[in-house]
Tab-separated table of C-alpha atoms and ligand atoms in Angstrom:
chain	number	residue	atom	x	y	z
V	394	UNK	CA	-18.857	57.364	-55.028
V	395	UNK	CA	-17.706	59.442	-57.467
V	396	UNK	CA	-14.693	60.013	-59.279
V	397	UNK	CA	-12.940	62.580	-62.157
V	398	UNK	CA	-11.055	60.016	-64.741
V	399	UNK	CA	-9.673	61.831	-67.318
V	400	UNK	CA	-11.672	65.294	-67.181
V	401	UNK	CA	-15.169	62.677	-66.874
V	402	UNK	CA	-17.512	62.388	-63.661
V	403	UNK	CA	-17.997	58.510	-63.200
V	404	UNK	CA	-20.788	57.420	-60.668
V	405	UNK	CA	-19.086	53.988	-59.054
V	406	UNK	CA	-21.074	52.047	-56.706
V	407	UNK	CA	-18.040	49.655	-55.063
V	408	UNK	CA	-16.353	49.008	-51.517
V	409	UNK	CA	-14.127	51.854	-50.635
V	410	UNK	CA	-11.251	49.793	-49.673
V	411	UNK	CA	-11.259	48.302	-53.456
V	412	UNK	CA	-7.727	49.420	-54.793
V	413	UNK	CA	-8.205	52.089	-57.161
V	414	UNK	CA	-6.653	49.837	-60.272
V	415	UNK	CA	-9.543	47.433	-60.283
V	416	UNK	CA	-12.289	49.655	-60.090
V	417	UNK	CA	-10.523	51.879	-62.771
V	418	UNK	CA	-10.180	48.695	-64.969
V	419	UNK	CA	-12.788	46.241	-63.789
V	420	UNK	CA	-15.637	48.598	-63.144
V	421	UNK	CA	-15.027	51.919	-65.500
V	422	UNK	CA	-13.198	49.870	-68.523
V	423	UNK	CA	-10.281	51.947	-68.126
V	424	UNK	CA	-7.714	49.334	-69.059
V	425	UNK	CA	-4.294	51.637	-69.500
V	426	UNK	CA	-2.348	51.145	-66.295
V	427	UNK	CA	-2.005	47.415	-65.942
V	428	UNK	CA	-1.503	45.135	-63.204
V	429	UNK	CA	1.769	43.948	-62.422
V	430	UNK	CA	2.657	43.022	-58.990
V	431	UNK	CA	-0.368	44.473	-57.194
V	432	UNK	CA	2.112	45.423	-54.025
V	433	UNK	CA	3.127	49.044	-55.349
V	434	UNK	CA	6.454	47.371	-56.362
V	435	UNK	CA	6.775	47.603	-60.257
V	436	UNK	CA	5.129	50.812	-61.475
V	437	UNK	CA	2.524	48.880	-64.162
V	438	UNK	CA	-0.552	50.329	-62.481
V	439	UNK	CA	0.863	54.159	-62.301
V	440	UNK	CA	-1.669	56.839	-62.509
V	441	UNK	CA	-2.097	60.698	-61.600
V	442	UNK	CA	-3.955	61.922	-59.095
V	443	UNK	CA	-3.745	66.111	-59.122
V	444	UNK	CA	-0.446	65.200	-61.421
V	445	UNK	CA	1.135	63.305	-59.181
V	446	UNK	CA	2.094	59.524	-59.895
V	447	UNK	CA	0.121	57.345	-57.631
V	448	UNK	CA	0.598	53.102	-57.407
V	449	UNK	CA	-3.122	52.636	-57.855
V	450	UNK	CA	-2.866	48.777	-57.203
V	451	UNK	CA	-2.073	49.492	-53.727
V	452	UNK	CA	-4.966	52.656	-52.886
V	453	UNK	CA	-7.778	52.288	-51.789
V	454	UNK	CA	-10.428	54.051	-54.471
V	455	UNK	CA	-12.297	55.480	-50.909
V	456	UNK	CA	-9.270	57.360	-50.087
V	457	UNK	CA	-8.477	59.267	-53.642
V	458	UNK	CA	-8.953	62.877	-53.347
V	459	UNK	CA	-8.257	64.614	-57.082
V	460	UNK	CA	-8.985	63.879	-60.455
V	461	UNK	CA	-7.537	60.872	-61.848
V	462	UNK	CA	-5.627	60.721	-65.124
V	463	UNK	CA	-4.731	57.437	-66.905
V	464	UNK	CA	-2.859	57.406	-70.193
V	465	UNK	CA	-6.031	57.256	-71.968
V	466	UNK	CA	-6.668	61.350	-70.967
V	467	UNK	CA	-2.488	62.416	-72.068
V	468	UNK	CA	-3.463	63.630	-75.905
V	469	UNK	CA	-5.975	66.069	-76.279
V	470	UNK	CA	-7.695	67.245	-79.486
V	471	UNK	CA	-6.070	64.065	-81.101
V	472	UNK	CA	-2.413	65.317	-80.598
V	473	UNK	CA	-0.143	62.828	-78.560
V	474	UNK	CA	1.495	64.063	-75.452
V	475	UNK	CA	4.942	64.938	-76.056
V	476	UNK	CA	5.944	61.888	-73.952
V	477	UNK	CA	3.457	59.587	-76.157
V	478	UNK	CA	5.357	61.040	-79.098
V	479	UNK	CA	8.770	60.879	-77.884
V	480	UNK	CA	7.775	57.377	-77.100
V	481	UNK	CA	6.810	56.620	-80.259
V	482	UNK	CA	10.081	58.457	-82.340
V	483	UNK	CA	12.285	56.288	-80.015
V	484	UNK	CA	10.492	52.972	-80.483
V	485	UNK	CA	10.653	52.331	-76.354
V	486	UNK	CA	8.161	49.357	-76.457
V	487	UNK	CA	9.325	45.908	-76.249
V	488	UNK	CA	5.931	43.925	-75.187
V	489	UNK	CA	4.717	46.978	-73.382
V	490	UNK	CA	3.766	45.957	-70.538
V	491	UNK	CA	5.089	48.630	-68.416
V	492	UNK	CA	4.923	51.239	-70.562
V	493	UNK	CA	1.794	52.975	-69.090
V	494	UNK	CA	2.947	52.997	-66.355
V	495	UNK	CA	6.717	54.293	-67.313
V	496	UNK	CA	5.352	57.237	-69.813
V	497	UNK	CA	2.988	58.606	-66.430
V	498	UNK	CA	5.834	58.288	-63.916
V	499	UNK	CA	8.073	60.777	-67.197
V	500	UNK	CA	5.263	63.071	-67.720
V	501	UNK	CA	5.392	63.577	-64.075
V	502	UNK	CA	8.913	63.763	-64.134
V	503	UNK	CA	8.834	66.274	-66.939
V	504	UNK	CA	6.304	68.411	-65.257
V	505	UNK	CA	8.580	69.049	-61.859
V	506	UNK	CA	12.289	68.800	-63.834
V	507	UNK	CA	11.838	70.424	-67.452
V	508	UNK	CA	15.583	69.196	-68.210
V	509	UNK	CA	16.787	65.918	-66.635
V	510	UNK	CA	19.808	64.881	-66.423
V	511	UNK	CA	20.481	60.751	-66.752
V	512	UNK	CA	20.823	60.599	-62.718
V	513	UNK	CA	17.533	62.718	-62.570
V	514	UNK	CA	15.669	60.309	-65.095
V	515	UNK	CA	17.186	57.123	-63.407
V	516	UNK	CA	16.069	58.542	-59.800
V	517	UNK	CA	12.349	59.259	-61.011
V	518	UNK	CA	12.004	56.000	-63.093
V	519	UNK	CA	14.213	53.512	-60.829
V	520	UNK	CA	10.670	52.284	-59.236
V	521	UNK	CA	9.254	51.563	-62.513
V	522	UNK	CA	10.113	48.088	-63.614
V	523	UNK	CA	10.494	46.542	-67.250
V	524	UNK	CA	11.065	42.859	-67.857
V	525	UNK	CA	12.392	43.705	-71.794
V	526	UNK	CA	15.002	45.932	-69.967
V	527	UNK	CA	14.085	48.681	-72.224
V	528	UNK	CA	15.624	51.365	-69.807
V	529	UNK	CA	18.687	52.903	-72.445
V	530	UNK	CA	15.167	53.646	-74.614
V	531	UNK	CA	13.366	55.068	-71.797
V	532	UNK	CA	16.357	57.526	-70.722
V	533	UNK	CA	16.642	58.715	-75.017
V	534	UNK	CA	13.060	58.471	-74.769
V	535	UNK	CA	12.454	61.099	-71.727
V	536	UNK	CA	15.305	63.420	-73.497
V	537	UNK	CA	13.475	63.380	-76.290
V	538	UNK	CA	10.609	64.543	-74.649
V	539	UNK	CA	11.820	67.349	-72.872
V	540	UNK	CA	13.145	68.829	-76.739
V	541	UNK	CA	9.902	68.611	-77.806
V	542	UNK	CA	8.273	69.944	-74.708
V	543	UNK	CA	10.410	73.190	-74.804
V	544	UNK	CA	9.865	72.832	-78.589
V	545	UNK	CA	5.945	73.626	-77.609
V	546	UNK	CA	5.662	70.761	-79.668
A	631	LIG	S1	0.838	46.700	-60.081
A	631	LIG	FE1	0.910	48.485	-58.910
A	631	LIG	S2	3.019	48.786	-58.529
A	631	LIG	FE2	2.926	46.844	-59.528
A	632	LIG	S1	8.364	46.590	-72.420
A	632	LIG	FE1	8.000	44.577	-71.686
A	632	LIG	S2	7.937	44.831	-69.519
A	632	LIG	FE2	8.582	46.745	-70.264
């Protein structure tokens, strides 16, 4: 079968019901969105698919329709994603773990609500779960990223 991961055409030869996660990680190398609970529950294994965040433990790679994007294909031309950089100025990460998974579920965020408010940010990122309990940097993290999106930075 084939899929688009990150603007590429990848040739997989795999079961369709595989769960998309594994054969982006076990079978393309793709090793961004981690594994976490494997029962769409924590948000670890978040991915696009035509911009919207998908659980990709929990669907099947037959049934994906769109091109994929993992947080390997946010910067282009070398330049972080305003998320990736508002990440960065904030200093979210604790172990970082999650944090694949929590910067997709923002951009996503950021591309439907250009200015969140804290209710906004806690509605879109309640399903994405961090053991370090880094949410207070998450919330600073996604403001920060929506001034530097309407920046054009
Ligand atoms: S690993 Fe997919 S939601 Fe937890
Ligand atoms: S930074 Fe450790 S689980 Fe979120």
């Amino acid at each position: 079968m084939r899929l688009i991961v990150n603007g590429n055409s990848l040739e997989i030869d795999v079961d369709p019901e595989m769960p998309l996660l594994w054969a982006l990680r076990d079978i393309a190398g793709i090793t961004g969105p981690k594994f976490g609970c494997g029962i769409a529950a924590c948000g670890a294994c978040t991915v696009h698919i035509d911009g919207v965040p998908v659980r990709s433990c929990s669907m099947p790679v037959g049934g994906v329709e769109g091109e994929i994007t993992t947080i390997e294909g946010l910067s282009q031309d070398g330049k972080l994603h305003p998320v990736q950089q508002a990440w960065l100025e904030t200093q979210v990460a604790q172990c970082g773990y999650c944090q694949a998974g929590q910067i997709m579920t923002a951009v996503a965020l950021l591309d439907e609500i250009e200015n969140p408010t804290d209710a906004d940010i806690d509605n879109a990122m309640g399903g994405n779960l961090c053991r370090c309990g880094t949410y207070p940097r998450i919330r600073a993290a996604v403001k920060r990223a929506a001034a530097l999106k309407t920046a054009g930075i």
